[in-house]
Coordinates of C-alpha atoms in Angstrom, one line a residue:
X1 CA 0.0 0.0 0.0
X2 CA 2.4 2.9 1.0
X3 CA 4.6 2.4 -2.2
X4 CA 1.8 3.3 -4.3
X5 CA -1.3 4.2 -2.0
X6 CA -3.7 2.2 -4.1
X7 CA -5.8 0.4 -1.5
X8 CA -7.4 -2.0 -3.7
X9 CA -4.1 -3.1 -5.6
X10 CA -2.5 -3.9 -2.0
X11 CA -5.5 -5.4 -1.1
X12 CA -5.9 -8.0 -4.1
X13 CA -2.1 -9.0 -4.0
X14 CA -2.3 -9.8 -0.7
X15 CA -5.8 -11.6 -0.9
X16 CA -5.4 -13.4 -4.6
X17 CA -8.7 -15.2 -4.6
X18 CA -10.7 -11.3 -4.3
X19 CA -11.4 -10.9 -7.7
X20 CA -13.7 -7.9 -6.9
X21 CA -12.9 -4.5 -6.9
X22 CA -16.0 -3.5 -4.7
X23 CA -15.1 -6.3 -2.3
X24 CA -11.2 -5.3 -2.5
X25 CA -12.2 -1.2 -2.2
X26 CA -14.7 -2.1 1.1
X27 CA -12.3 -4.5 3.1
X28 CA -9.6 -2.6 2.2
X29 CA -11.4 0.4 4.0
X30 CA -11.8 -1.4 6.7
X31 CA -8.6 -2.6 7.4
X32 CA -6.8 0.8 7.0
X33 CA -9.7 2.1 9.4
X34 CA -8.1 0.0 11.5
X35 CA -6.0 1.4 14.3
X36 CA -3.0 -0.8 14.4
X37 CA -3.0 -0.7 10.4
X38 CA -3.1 2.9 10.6
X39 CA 0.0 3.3 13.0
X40 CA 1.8 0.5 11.0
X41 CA 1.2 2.7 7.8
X42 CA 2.1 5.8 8.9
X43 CA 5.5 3.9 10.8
X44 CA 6.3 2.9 7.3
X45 CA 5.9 6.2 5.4
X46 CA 7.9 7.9 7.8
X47 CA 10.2 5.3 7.1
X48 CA 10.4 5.5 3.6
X49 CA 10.7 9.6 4.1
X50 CA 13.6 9.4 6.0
X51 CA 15.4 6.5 3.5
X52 CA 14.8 9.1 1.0
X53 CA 15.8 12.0 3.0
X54 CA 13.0 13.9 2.4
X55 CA 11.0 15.9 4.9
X56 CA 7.3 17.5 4.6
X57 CA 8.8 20.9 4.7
X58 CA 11.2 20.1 1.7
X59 CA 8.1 19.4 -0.4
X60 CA 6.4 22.7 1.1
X61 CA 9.5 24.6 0.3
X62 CA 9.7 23.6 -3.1
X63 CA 6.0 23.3 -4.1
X64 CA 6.9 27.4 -2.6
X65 CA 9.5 28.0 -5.6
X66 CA 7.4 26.0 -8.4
X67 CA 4.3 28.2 -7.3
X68 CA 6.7 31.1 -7.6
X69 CA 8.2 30.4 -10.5
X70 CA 5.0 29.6 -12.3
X71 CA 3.4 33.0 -10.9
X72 CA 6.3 35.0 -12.9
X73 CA 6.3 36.0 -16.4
X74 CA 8.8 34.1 -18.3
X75 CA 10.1 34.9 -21.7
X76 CA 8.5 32.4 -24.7
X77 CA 11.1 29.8 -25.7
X78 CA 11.2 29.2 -29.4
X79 CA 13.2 26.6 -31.6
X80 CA 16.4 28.8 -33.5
X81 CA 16.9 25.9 -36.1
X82 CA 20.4 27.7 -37.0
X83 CA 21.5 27.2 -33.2
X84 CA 19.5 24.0 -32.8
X85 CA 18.7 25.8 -29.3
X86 CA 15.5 27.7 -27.8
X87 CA 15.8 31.1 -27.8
X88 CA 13.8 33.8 -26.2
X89 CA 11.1 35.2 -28.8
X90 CA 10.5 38.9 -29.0
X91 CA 9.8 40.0 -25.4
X92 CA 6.3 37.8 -25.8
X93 CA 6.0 36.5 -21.7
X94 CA 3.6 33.7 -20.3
X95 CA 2.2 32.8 -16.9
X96 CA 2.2 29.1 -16.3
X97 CA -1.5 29.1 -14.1
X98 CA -1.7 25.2 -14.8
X99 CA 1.7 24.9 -12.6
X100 CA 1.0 27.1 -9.9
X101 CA -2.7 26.4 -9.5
X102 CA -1.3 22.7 -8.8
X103 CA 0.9 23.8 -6.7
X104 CA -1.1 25.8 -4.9
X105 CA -3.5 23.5 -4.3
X106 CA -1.0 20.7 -2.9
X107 CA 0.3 23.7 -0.1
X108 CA -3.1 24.3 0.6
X109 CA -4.0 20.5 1.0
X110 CA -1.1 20.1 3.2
X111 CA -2.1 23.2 5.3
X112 CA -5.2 21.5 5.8
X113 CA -6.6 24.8 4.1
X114 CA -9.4 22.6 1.6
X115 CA -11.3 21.0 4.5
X116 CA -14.4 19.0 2.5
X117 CA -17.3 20.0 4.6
X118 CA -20.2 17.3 4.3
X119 CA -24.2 18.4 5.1
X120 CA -25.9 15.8 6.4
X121 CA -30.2 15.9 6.9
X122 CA -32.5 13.6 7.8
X123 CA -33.2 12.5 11.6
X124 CA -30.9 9.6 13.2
X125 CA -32.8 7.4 15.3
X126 CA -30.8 6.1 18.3
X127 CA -30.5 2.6 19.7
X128 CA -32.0 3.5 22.6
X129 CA -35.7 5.0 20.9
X130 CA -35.5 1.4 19.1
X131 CA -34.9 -0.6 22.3
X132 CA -37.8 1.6 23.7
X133 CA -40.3 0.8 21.1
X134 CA -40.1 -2.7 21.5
X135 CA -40.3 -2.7 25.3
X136 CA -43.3 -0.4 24.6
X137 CA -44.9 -3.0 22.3
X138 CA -43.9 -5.8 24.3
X139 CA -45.6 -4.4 27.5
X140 CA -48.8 -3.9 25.2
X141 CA -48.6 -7.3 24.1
X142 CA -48.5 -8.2 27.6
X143 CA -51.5 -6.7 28.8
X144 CA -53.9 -8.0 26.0

């Protein structure tokens, strides 16, 4: 799972006979739900961070520079076939917004700055109203 992060994969190499994604997708769920899984997977990342000597505020730092860079005009490269080399055109600049909208959006993802807020209606009814009911209806049944 952590060299990839594709739940289902990990999950049907480990378990050959699941030939189903949607079987794969839910027990996989569950098992990274899991506590113990979840320390286990997060031991592991921070293992294979520190093999690669890499460190969350690396990424931040640099995801900094290619938002940067992106945000700047840069001159338009074009092909000089007499150089066989790119050469700036004449003074013509772009803005890269693919790059730095990307890259803005990992930062803010990492800040924890896109939080997905989920509405929920509709009533819950507890345990406790069901257990109710059925004492209610049993005492009734009683007393006819």
């Amino acid at each position: 799972y952590v060299v990839d992060l594709n739940a289902i994969r990990a999950y049907k190499l480990v378990y050959t006979n699941c030939k189903s994604d949607r079987t794969a997708s839910a027990n996989s769920s569950r098992l990274l739900a899991n506590a113990n899984v979840a320390a286990y997977v997060c031991e592991l990342k921070e293992q294979i961070a520190q093999e690669a000597k890499i460190t969350a505020a690396d990424v931040l730092k640099d995801l900094i520079e290619v938002k940067n860079r992106c945000m700047q005009a840069t001159p338009v490269k074009v092909w000089d076939s007499d150089s066989h080399s790119y050469v700036d055109s004449d003074a013509e600049f772009t803005f890269d917004s693919k790059g730095a909208n990307t890259a803005l959006k990992l930062i803010g993802e990492h800040l924890g700055m896109f939080q997905k807020k989920v509405e929920l209606s509709g009533g819950l009814e507890t345990k406790q109203s069901k257990v109710d009911d059925v004492i209610e209806q049993l005492k009734v049944a009683d007393e006819e």
